[in-house]
XYZ file of N, CA and C in Angstrom:
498
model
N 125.798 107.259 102.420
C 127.240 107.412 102.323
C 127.576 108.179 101.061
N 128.185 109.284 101.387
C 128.485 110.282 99.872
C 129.689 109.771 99.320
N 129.850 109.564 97.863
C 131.197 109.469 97.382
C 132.160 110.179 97.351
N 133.327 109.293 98.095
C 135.092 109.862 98.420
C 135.857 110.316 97.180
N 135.684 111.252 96.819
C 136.657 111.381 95.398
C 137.366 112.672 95.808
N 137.552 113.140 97.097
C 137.881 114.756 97.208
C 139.042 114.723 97.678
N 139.943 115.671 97.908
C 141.537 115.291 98.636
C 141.295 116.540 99.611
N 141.225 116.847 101.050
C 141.191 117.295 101.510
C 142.648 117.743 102.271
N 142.788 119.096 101.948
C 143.982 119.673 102.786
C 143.936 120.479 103.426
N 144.801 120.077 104.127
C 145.061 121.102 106.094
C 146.359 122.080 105.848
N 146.384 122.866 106.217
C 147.167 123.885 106.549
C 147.237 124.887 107.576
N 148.391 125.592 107.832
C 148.550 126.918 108.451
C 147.814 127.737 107.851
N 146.531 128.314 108.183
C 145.982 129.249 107.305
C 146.446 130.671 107.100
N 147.446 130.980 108.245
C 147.857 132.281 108.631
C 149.662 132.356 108.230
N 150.041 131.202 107.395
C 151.642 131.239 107.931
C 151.851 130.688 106.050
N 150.716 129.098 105.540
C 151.238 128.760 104.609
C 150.350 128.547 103.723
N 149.234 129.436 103.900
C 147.826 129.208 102.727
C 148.450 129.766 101.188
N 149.542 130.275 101.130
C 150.436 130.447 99.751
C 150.352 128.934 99.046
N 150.634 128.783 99.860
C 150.913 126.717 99.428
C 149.572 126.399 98.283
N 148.589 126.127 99.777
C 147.873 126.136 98.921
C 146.818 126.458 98.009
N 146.901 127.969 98.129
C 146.778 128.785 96.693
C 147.312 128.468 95.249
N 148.729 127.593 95.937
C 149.462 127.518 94.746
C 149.281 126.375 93.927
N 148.944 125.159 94.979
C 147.813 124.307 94.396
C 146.561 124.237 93.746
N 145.868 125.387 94.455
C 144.530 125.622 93.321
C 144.822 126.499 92.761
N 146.102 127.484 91.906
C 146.536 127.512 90.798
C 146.633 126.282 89.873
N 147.739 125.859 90.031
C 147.987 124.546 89.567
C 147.057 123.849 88.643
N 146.051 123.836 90.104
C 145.068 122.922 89.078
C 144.161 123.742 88.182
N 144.319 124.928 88.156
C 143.323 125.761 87.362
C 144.054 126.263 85.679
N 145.163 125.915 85.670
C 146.152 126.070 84.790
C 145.918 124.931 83.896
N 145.629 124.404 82.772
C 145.104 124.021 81.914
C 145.919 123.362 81.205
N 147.513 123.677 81.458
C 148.456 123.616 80.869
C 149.935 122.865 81.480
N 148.756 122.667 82.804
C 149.894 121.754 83.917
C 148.945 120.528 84.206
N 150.002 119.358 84.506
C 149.189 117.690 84.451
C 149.141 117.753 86.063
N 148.005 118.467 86.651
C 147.591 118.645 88.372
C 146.092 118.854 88.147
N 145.928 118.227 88.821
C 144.455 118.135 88.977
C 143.794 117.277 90.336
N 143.146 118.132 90.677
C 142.331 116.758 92.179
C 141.277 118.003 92.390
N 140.214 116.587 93.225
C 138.629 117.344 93.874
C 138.994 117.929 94.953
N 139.143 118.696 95.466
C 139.360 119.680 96.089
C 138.140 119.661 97.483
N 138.231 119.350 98.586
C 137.070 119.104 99.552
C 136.787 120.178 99.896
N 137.684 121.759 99.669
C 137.572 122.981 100.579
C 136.242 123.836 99.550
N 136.261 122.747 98.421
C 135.157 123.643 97.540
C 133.561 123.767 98.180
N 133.393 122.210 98.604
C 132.209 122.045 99.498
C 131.389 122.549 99.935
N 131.829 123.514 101.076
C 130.934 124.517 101.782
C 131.690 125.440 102.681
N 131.298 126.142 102.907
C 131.740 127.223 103.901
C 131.240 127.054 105.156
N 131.801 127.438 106.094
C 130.723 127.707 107.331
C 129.983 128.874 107.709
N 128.553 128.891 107.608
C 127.726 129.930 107.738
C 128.297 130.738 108.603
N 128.842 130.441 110.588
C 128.924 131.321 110.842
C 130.339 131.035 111.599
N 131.354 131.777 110.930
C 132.971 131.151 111.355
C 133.067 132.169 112.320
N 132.407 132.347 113.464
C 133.158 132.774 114.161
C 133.056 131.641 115.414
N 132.103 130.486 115.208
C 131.992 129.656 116.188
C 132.262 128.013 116.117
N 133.198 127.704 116.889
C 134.124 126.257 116.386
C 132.630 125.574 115.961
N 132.212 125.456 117.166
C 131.137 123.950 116.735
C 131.209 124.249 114.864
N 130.381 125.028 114.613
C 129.773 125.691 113.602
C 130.488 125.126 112.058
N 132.107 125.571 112.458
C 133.349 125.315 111.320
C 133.218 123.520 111.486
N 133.576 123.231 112.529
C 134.181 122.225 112.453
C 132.925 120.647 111.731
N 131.922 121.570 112.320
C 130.420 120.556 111.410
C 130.784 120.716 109.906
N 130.994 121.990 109.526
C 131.147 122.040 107.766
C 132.233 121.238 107.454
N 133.240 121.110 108.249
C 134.406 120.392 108.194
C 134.387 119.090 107.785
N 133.469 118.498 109.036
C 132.948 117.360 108.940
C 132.059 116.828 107.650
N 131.666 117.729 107.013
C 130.783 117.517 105.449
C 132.244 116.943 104.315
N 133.022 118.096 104.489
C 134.056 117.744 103.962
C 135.156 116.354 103.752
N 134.955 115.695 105.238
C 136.133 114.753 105.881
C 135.171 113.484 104.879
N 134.054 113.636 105.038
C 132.738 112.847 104.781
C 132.975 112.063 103.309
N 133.127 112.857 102.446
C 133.423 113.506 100.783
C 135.294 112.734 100.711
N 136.304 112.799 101.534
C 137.369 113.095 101.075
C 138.290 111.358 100.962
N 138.819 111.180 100.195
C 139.883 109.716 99.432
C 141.046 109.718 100.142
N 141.651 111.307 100.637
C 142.831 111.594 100.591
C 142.954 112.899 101.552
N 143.604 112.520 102.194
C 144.210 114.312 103.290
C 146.153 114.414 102.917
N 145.837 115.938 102.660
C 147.079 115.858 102.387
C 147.421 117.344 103.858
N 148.446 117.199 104.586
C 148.839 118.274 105.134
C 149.964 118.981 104.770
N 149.589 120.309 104.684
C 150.794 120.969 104.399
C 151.468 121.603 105.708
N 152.936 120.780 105.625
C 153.632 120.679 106.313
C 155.005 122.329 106.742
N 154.463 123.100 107.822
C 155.385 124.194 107.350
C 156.103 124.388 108.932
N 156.829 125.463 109.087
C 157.446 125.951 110.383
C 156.627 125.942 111.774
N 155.728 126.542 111.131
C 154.664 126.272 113.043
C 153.444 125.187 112.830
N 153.405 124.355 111.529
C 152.280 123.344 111.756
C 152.211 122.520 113.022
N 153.218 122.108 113.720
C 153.172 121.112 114.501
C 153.297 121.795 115.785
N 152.938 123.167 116.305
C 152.533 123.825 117.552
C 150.796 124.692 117.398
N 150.207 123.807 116.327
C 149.411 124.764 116.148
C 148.096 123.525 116.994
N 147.095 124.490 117.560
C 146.693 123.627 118.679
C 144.911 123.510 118.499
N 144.393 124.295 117.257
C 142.699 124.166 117.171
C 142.446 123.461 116.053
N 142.084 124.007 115.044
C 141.884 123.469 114.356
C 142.746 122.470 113.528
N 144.101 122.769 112.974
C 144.662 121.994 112.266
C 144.960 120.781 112.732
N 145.269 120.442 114.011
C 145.338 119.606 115.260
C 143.978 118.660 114.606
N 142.423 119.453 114.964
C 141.862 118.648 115.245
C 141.843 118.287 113.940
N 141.913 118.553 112.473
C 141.897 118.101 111.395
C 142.664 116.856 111.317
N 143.891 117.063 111.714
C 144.623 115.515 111.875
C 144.641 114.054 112.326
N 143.739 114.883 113.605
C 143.429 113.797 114.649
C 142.154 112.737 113.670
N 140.952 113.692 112.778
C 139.681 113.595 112.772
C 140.213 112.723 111.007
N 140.998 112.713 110.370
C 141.923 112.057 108.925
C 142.410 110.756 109.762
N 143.170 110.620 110.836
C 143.948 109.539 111.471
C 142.785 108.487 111.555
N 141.601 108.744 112.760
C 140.558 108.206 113.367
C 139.439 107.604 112.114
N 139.787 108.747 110.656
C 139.111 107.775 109.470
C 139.395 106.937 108.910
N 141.051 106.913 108.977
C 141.892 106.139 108.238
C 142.292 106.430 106.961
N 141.981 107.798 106.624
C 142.127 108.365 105.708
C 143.775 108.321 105.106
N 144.413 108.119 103.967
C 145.781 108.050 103.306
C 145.823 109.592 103.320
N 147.274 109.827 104.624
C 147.818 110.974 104.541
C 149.261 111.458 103.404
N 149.195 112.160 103.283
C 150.414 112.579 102.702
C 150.905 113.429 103.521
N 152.101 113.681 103.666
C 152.504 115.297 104.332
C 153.429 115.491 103.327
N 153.344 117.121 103.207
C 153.914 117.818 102.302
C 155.219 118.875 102.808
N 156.343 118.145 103.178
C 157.054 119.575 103.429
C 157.081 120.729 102.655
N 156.879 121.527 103.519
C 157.378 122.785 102.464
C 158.809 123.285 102.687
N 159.539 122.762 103.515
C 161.038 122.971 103.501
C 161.847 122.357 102.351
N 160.979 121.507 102.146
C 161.649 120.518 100.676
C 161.864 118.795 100.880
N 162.100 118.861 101.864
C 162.214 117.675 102.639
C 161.573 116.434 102.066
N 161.932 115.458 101.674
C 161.712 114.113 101.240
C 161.574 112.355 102.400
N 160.984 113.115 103.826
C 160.564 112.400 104.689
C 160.272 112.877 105.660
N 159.937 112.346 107.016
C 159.349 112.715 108.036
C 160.215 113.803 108.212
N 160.315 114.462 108.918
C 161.314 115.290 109.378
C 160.798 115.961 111.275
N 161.419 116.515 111.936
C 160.970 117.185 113.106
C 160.235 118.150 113.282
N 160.213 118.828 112.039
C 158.477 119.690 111.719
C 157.226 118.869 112.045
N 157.025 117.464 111.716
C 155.821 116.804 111.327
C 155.094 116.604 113.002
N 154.153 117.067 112.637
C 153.227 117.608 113.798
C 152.960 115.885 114.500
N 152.472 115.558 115.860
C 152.721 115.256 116.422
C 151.078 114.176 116.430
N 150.071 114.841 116.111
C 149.228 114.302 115.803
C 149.059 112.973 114.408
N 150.308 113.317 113.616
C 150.630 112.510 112.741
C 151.685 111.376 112.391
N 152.117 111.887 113.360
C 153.840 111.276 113.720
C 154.084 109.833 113.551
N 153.286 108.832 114.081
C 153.154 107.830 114.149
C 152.277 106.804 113.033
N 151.864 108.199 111.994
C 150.419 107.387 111.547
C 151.317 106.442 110.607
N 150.493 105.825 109.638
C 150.705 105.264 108.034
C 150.376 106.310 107.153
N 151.595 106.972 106.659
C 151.828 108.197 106.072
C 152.839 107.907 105.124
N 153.131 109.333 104.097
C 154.020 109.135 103.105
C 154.353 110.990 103.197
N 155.223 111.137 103.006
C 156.015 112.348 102.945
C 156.763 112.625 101.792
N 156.551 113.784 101.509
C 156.902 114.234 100.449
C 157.423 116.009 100.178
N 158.177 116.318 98.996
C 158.508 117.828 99.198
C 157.264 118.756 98.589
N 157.081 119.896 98.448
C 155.952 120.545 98.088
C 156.155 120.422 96.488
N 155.916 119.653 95.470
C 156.316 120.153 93.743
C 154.961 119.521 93.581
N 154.916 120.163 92.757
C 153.529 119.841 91.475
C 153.721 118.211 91.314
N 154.992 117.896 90.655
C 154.826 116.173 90.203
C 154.703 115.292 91.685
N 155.410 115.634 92.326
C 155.180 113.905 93.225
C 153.923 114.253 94.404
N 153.450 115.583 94.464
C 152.083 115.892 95.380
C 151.299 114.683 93.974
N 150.996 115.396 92.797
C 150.113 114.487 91.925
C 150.839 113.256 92.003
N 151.507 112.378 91.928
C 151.686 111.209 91.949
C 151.774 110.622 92.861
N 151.635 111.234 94.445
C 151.447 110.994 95.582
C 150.168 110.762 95.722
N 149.289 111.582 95.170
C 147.560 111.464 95.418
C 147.126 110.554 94.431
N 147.413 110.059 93.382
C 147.757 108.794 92.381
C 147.714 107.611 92.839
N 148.864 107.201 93.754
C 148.962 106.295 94.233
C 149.147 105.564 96.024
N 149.329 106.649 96.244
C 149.203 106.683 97.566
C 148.221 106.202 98.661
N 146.769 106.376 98.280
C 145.838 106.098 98.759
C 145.601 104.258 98.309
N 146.092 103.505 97.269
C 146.158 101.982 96.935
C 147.380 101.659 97.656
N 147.976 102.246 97.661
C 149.277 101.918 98.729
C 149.292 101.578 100.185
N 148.740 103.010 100.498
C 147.973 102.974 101.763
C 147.396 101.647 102.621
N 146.482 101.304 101.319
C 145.104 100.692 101.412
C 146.255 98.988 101.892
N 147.074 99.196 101.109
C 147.968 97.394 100.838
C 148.842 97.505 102.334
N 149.129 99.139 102.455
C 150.616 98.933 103.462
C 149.714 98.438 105.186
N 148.399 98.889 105.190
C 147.212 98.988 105.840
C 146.920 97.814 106.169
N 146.246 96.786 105.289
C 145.711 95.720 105.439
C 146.849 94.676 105.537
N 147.770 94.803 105.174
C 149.146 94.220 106.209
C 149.582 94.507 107.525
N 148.918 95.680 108.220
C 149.331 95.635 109.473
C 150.547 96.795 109.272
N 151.065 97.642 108.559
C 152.483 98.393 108.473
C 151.734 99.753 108.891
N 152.672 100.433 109.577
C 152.732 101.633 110.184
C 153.836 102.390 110.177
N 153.560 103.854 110.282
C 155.109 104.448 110.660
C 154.970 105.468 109.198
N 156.247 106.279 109.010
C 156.548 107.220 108.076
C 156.768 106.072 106.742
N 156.617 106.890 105.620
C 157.102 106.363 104.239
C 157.427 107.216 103.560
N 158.329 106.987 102.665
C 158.697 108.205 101.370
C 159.042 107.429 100.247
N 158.820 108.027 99.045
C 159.588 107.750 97.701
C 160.800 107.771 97.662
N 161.563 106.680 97.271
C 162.393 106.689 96.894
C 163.124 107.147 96.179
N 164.494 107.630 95.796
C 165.004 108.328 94.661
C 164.816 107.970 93.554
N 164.165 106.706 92.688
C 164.440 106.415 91.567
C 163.154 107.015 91.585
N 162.152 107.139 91.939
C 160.907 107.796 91.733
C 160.645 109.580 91.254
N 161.448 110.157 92.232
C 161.592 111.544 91.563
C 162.514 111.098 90.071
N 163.384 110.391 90.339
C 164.136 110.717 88.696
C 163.001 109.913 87.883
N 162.155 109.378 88.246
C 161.116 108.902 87.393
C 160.408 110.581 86.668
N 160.021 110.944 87.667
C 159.414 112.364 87.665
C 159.925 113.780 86.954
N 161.350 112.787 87.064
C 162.221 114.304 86.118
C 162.391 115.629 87.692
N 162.147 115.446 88.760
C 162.651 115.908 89.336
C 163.838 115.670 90.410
């Protein structure tokens, strides 16, 4: 069993990989309080032009990861190969999701893909502070809202961003 310390994120690779570029900025910036293990560092797939192929390296990844965070954008929730199966394959681990609007949005909203809809989740807008304080605490949260039996969407509350200064 390899140790979980990685946060693995899903995206639109074709619509919202800005996102998260802008995250592994973030954390490469020295000078901003963001930081997380990153699961996409892992490995590549030798030969991406063939699912099995990706989705095994994938699987190295899911293996490794504490935390899935999806980034949540305009066509995430019609998208039907891979990001799909990424969701499905985080749900079935029990992995602590986050979703990240990138509309700004501070809960579930009718974007949130369909594969996730129902899970034990927490939602959140795309900013530097509450993604990091989402991956902070979220996953012990998880773990409590979990072993009680609770399901369904969650979000921070407002006193929490004004905690955050945002």
């Amino acid at each position: 069993m390899s140790y979980r310390n990685k946060t693995y994120v899903c995206f639109d690779g074709d619509e919202d990989i800005r996102y998260y570029r802008m995250m592994t900025a973030w954390k490469a910036n020295d000078n901003l309080p963001f930081d997380f293990h990153d699961a996409h560092d892992l490995n590549t797939a030798r030969d991406s032009s063939q699912e099995e192929s990706i989705k095994r390296q994938l699987r190295v990844r899911f293996e490794n990861s504490k935390t899935f965070i999806v980034l949540i954008g305009q066509k995430t929730k019609s998208l039907r190969k891979f990001v799909k199966w990424e969701m499905e394959v985080a749900v079935k681990l029990g992995l602590p999701i986050i979703g990240v609007n990138l509309d700004g949005s501070r809960g579930q909203t009718a974007l949130c893909p369909a594969a996730i809809f129902n899970t034990l989740s927490v939602y959140i807008p795309f900013n530097l502070k509450i993604i990091q304080h989402a991956m902070n605490h979220w996953p012990s949260e998880h773990a409590t809202k979990s072993k009680a039996g609770e399901s369904g969407a969650f979000y921070y509350k407002d006193s929490v961003f004004q905690q955050l200064g945002i």
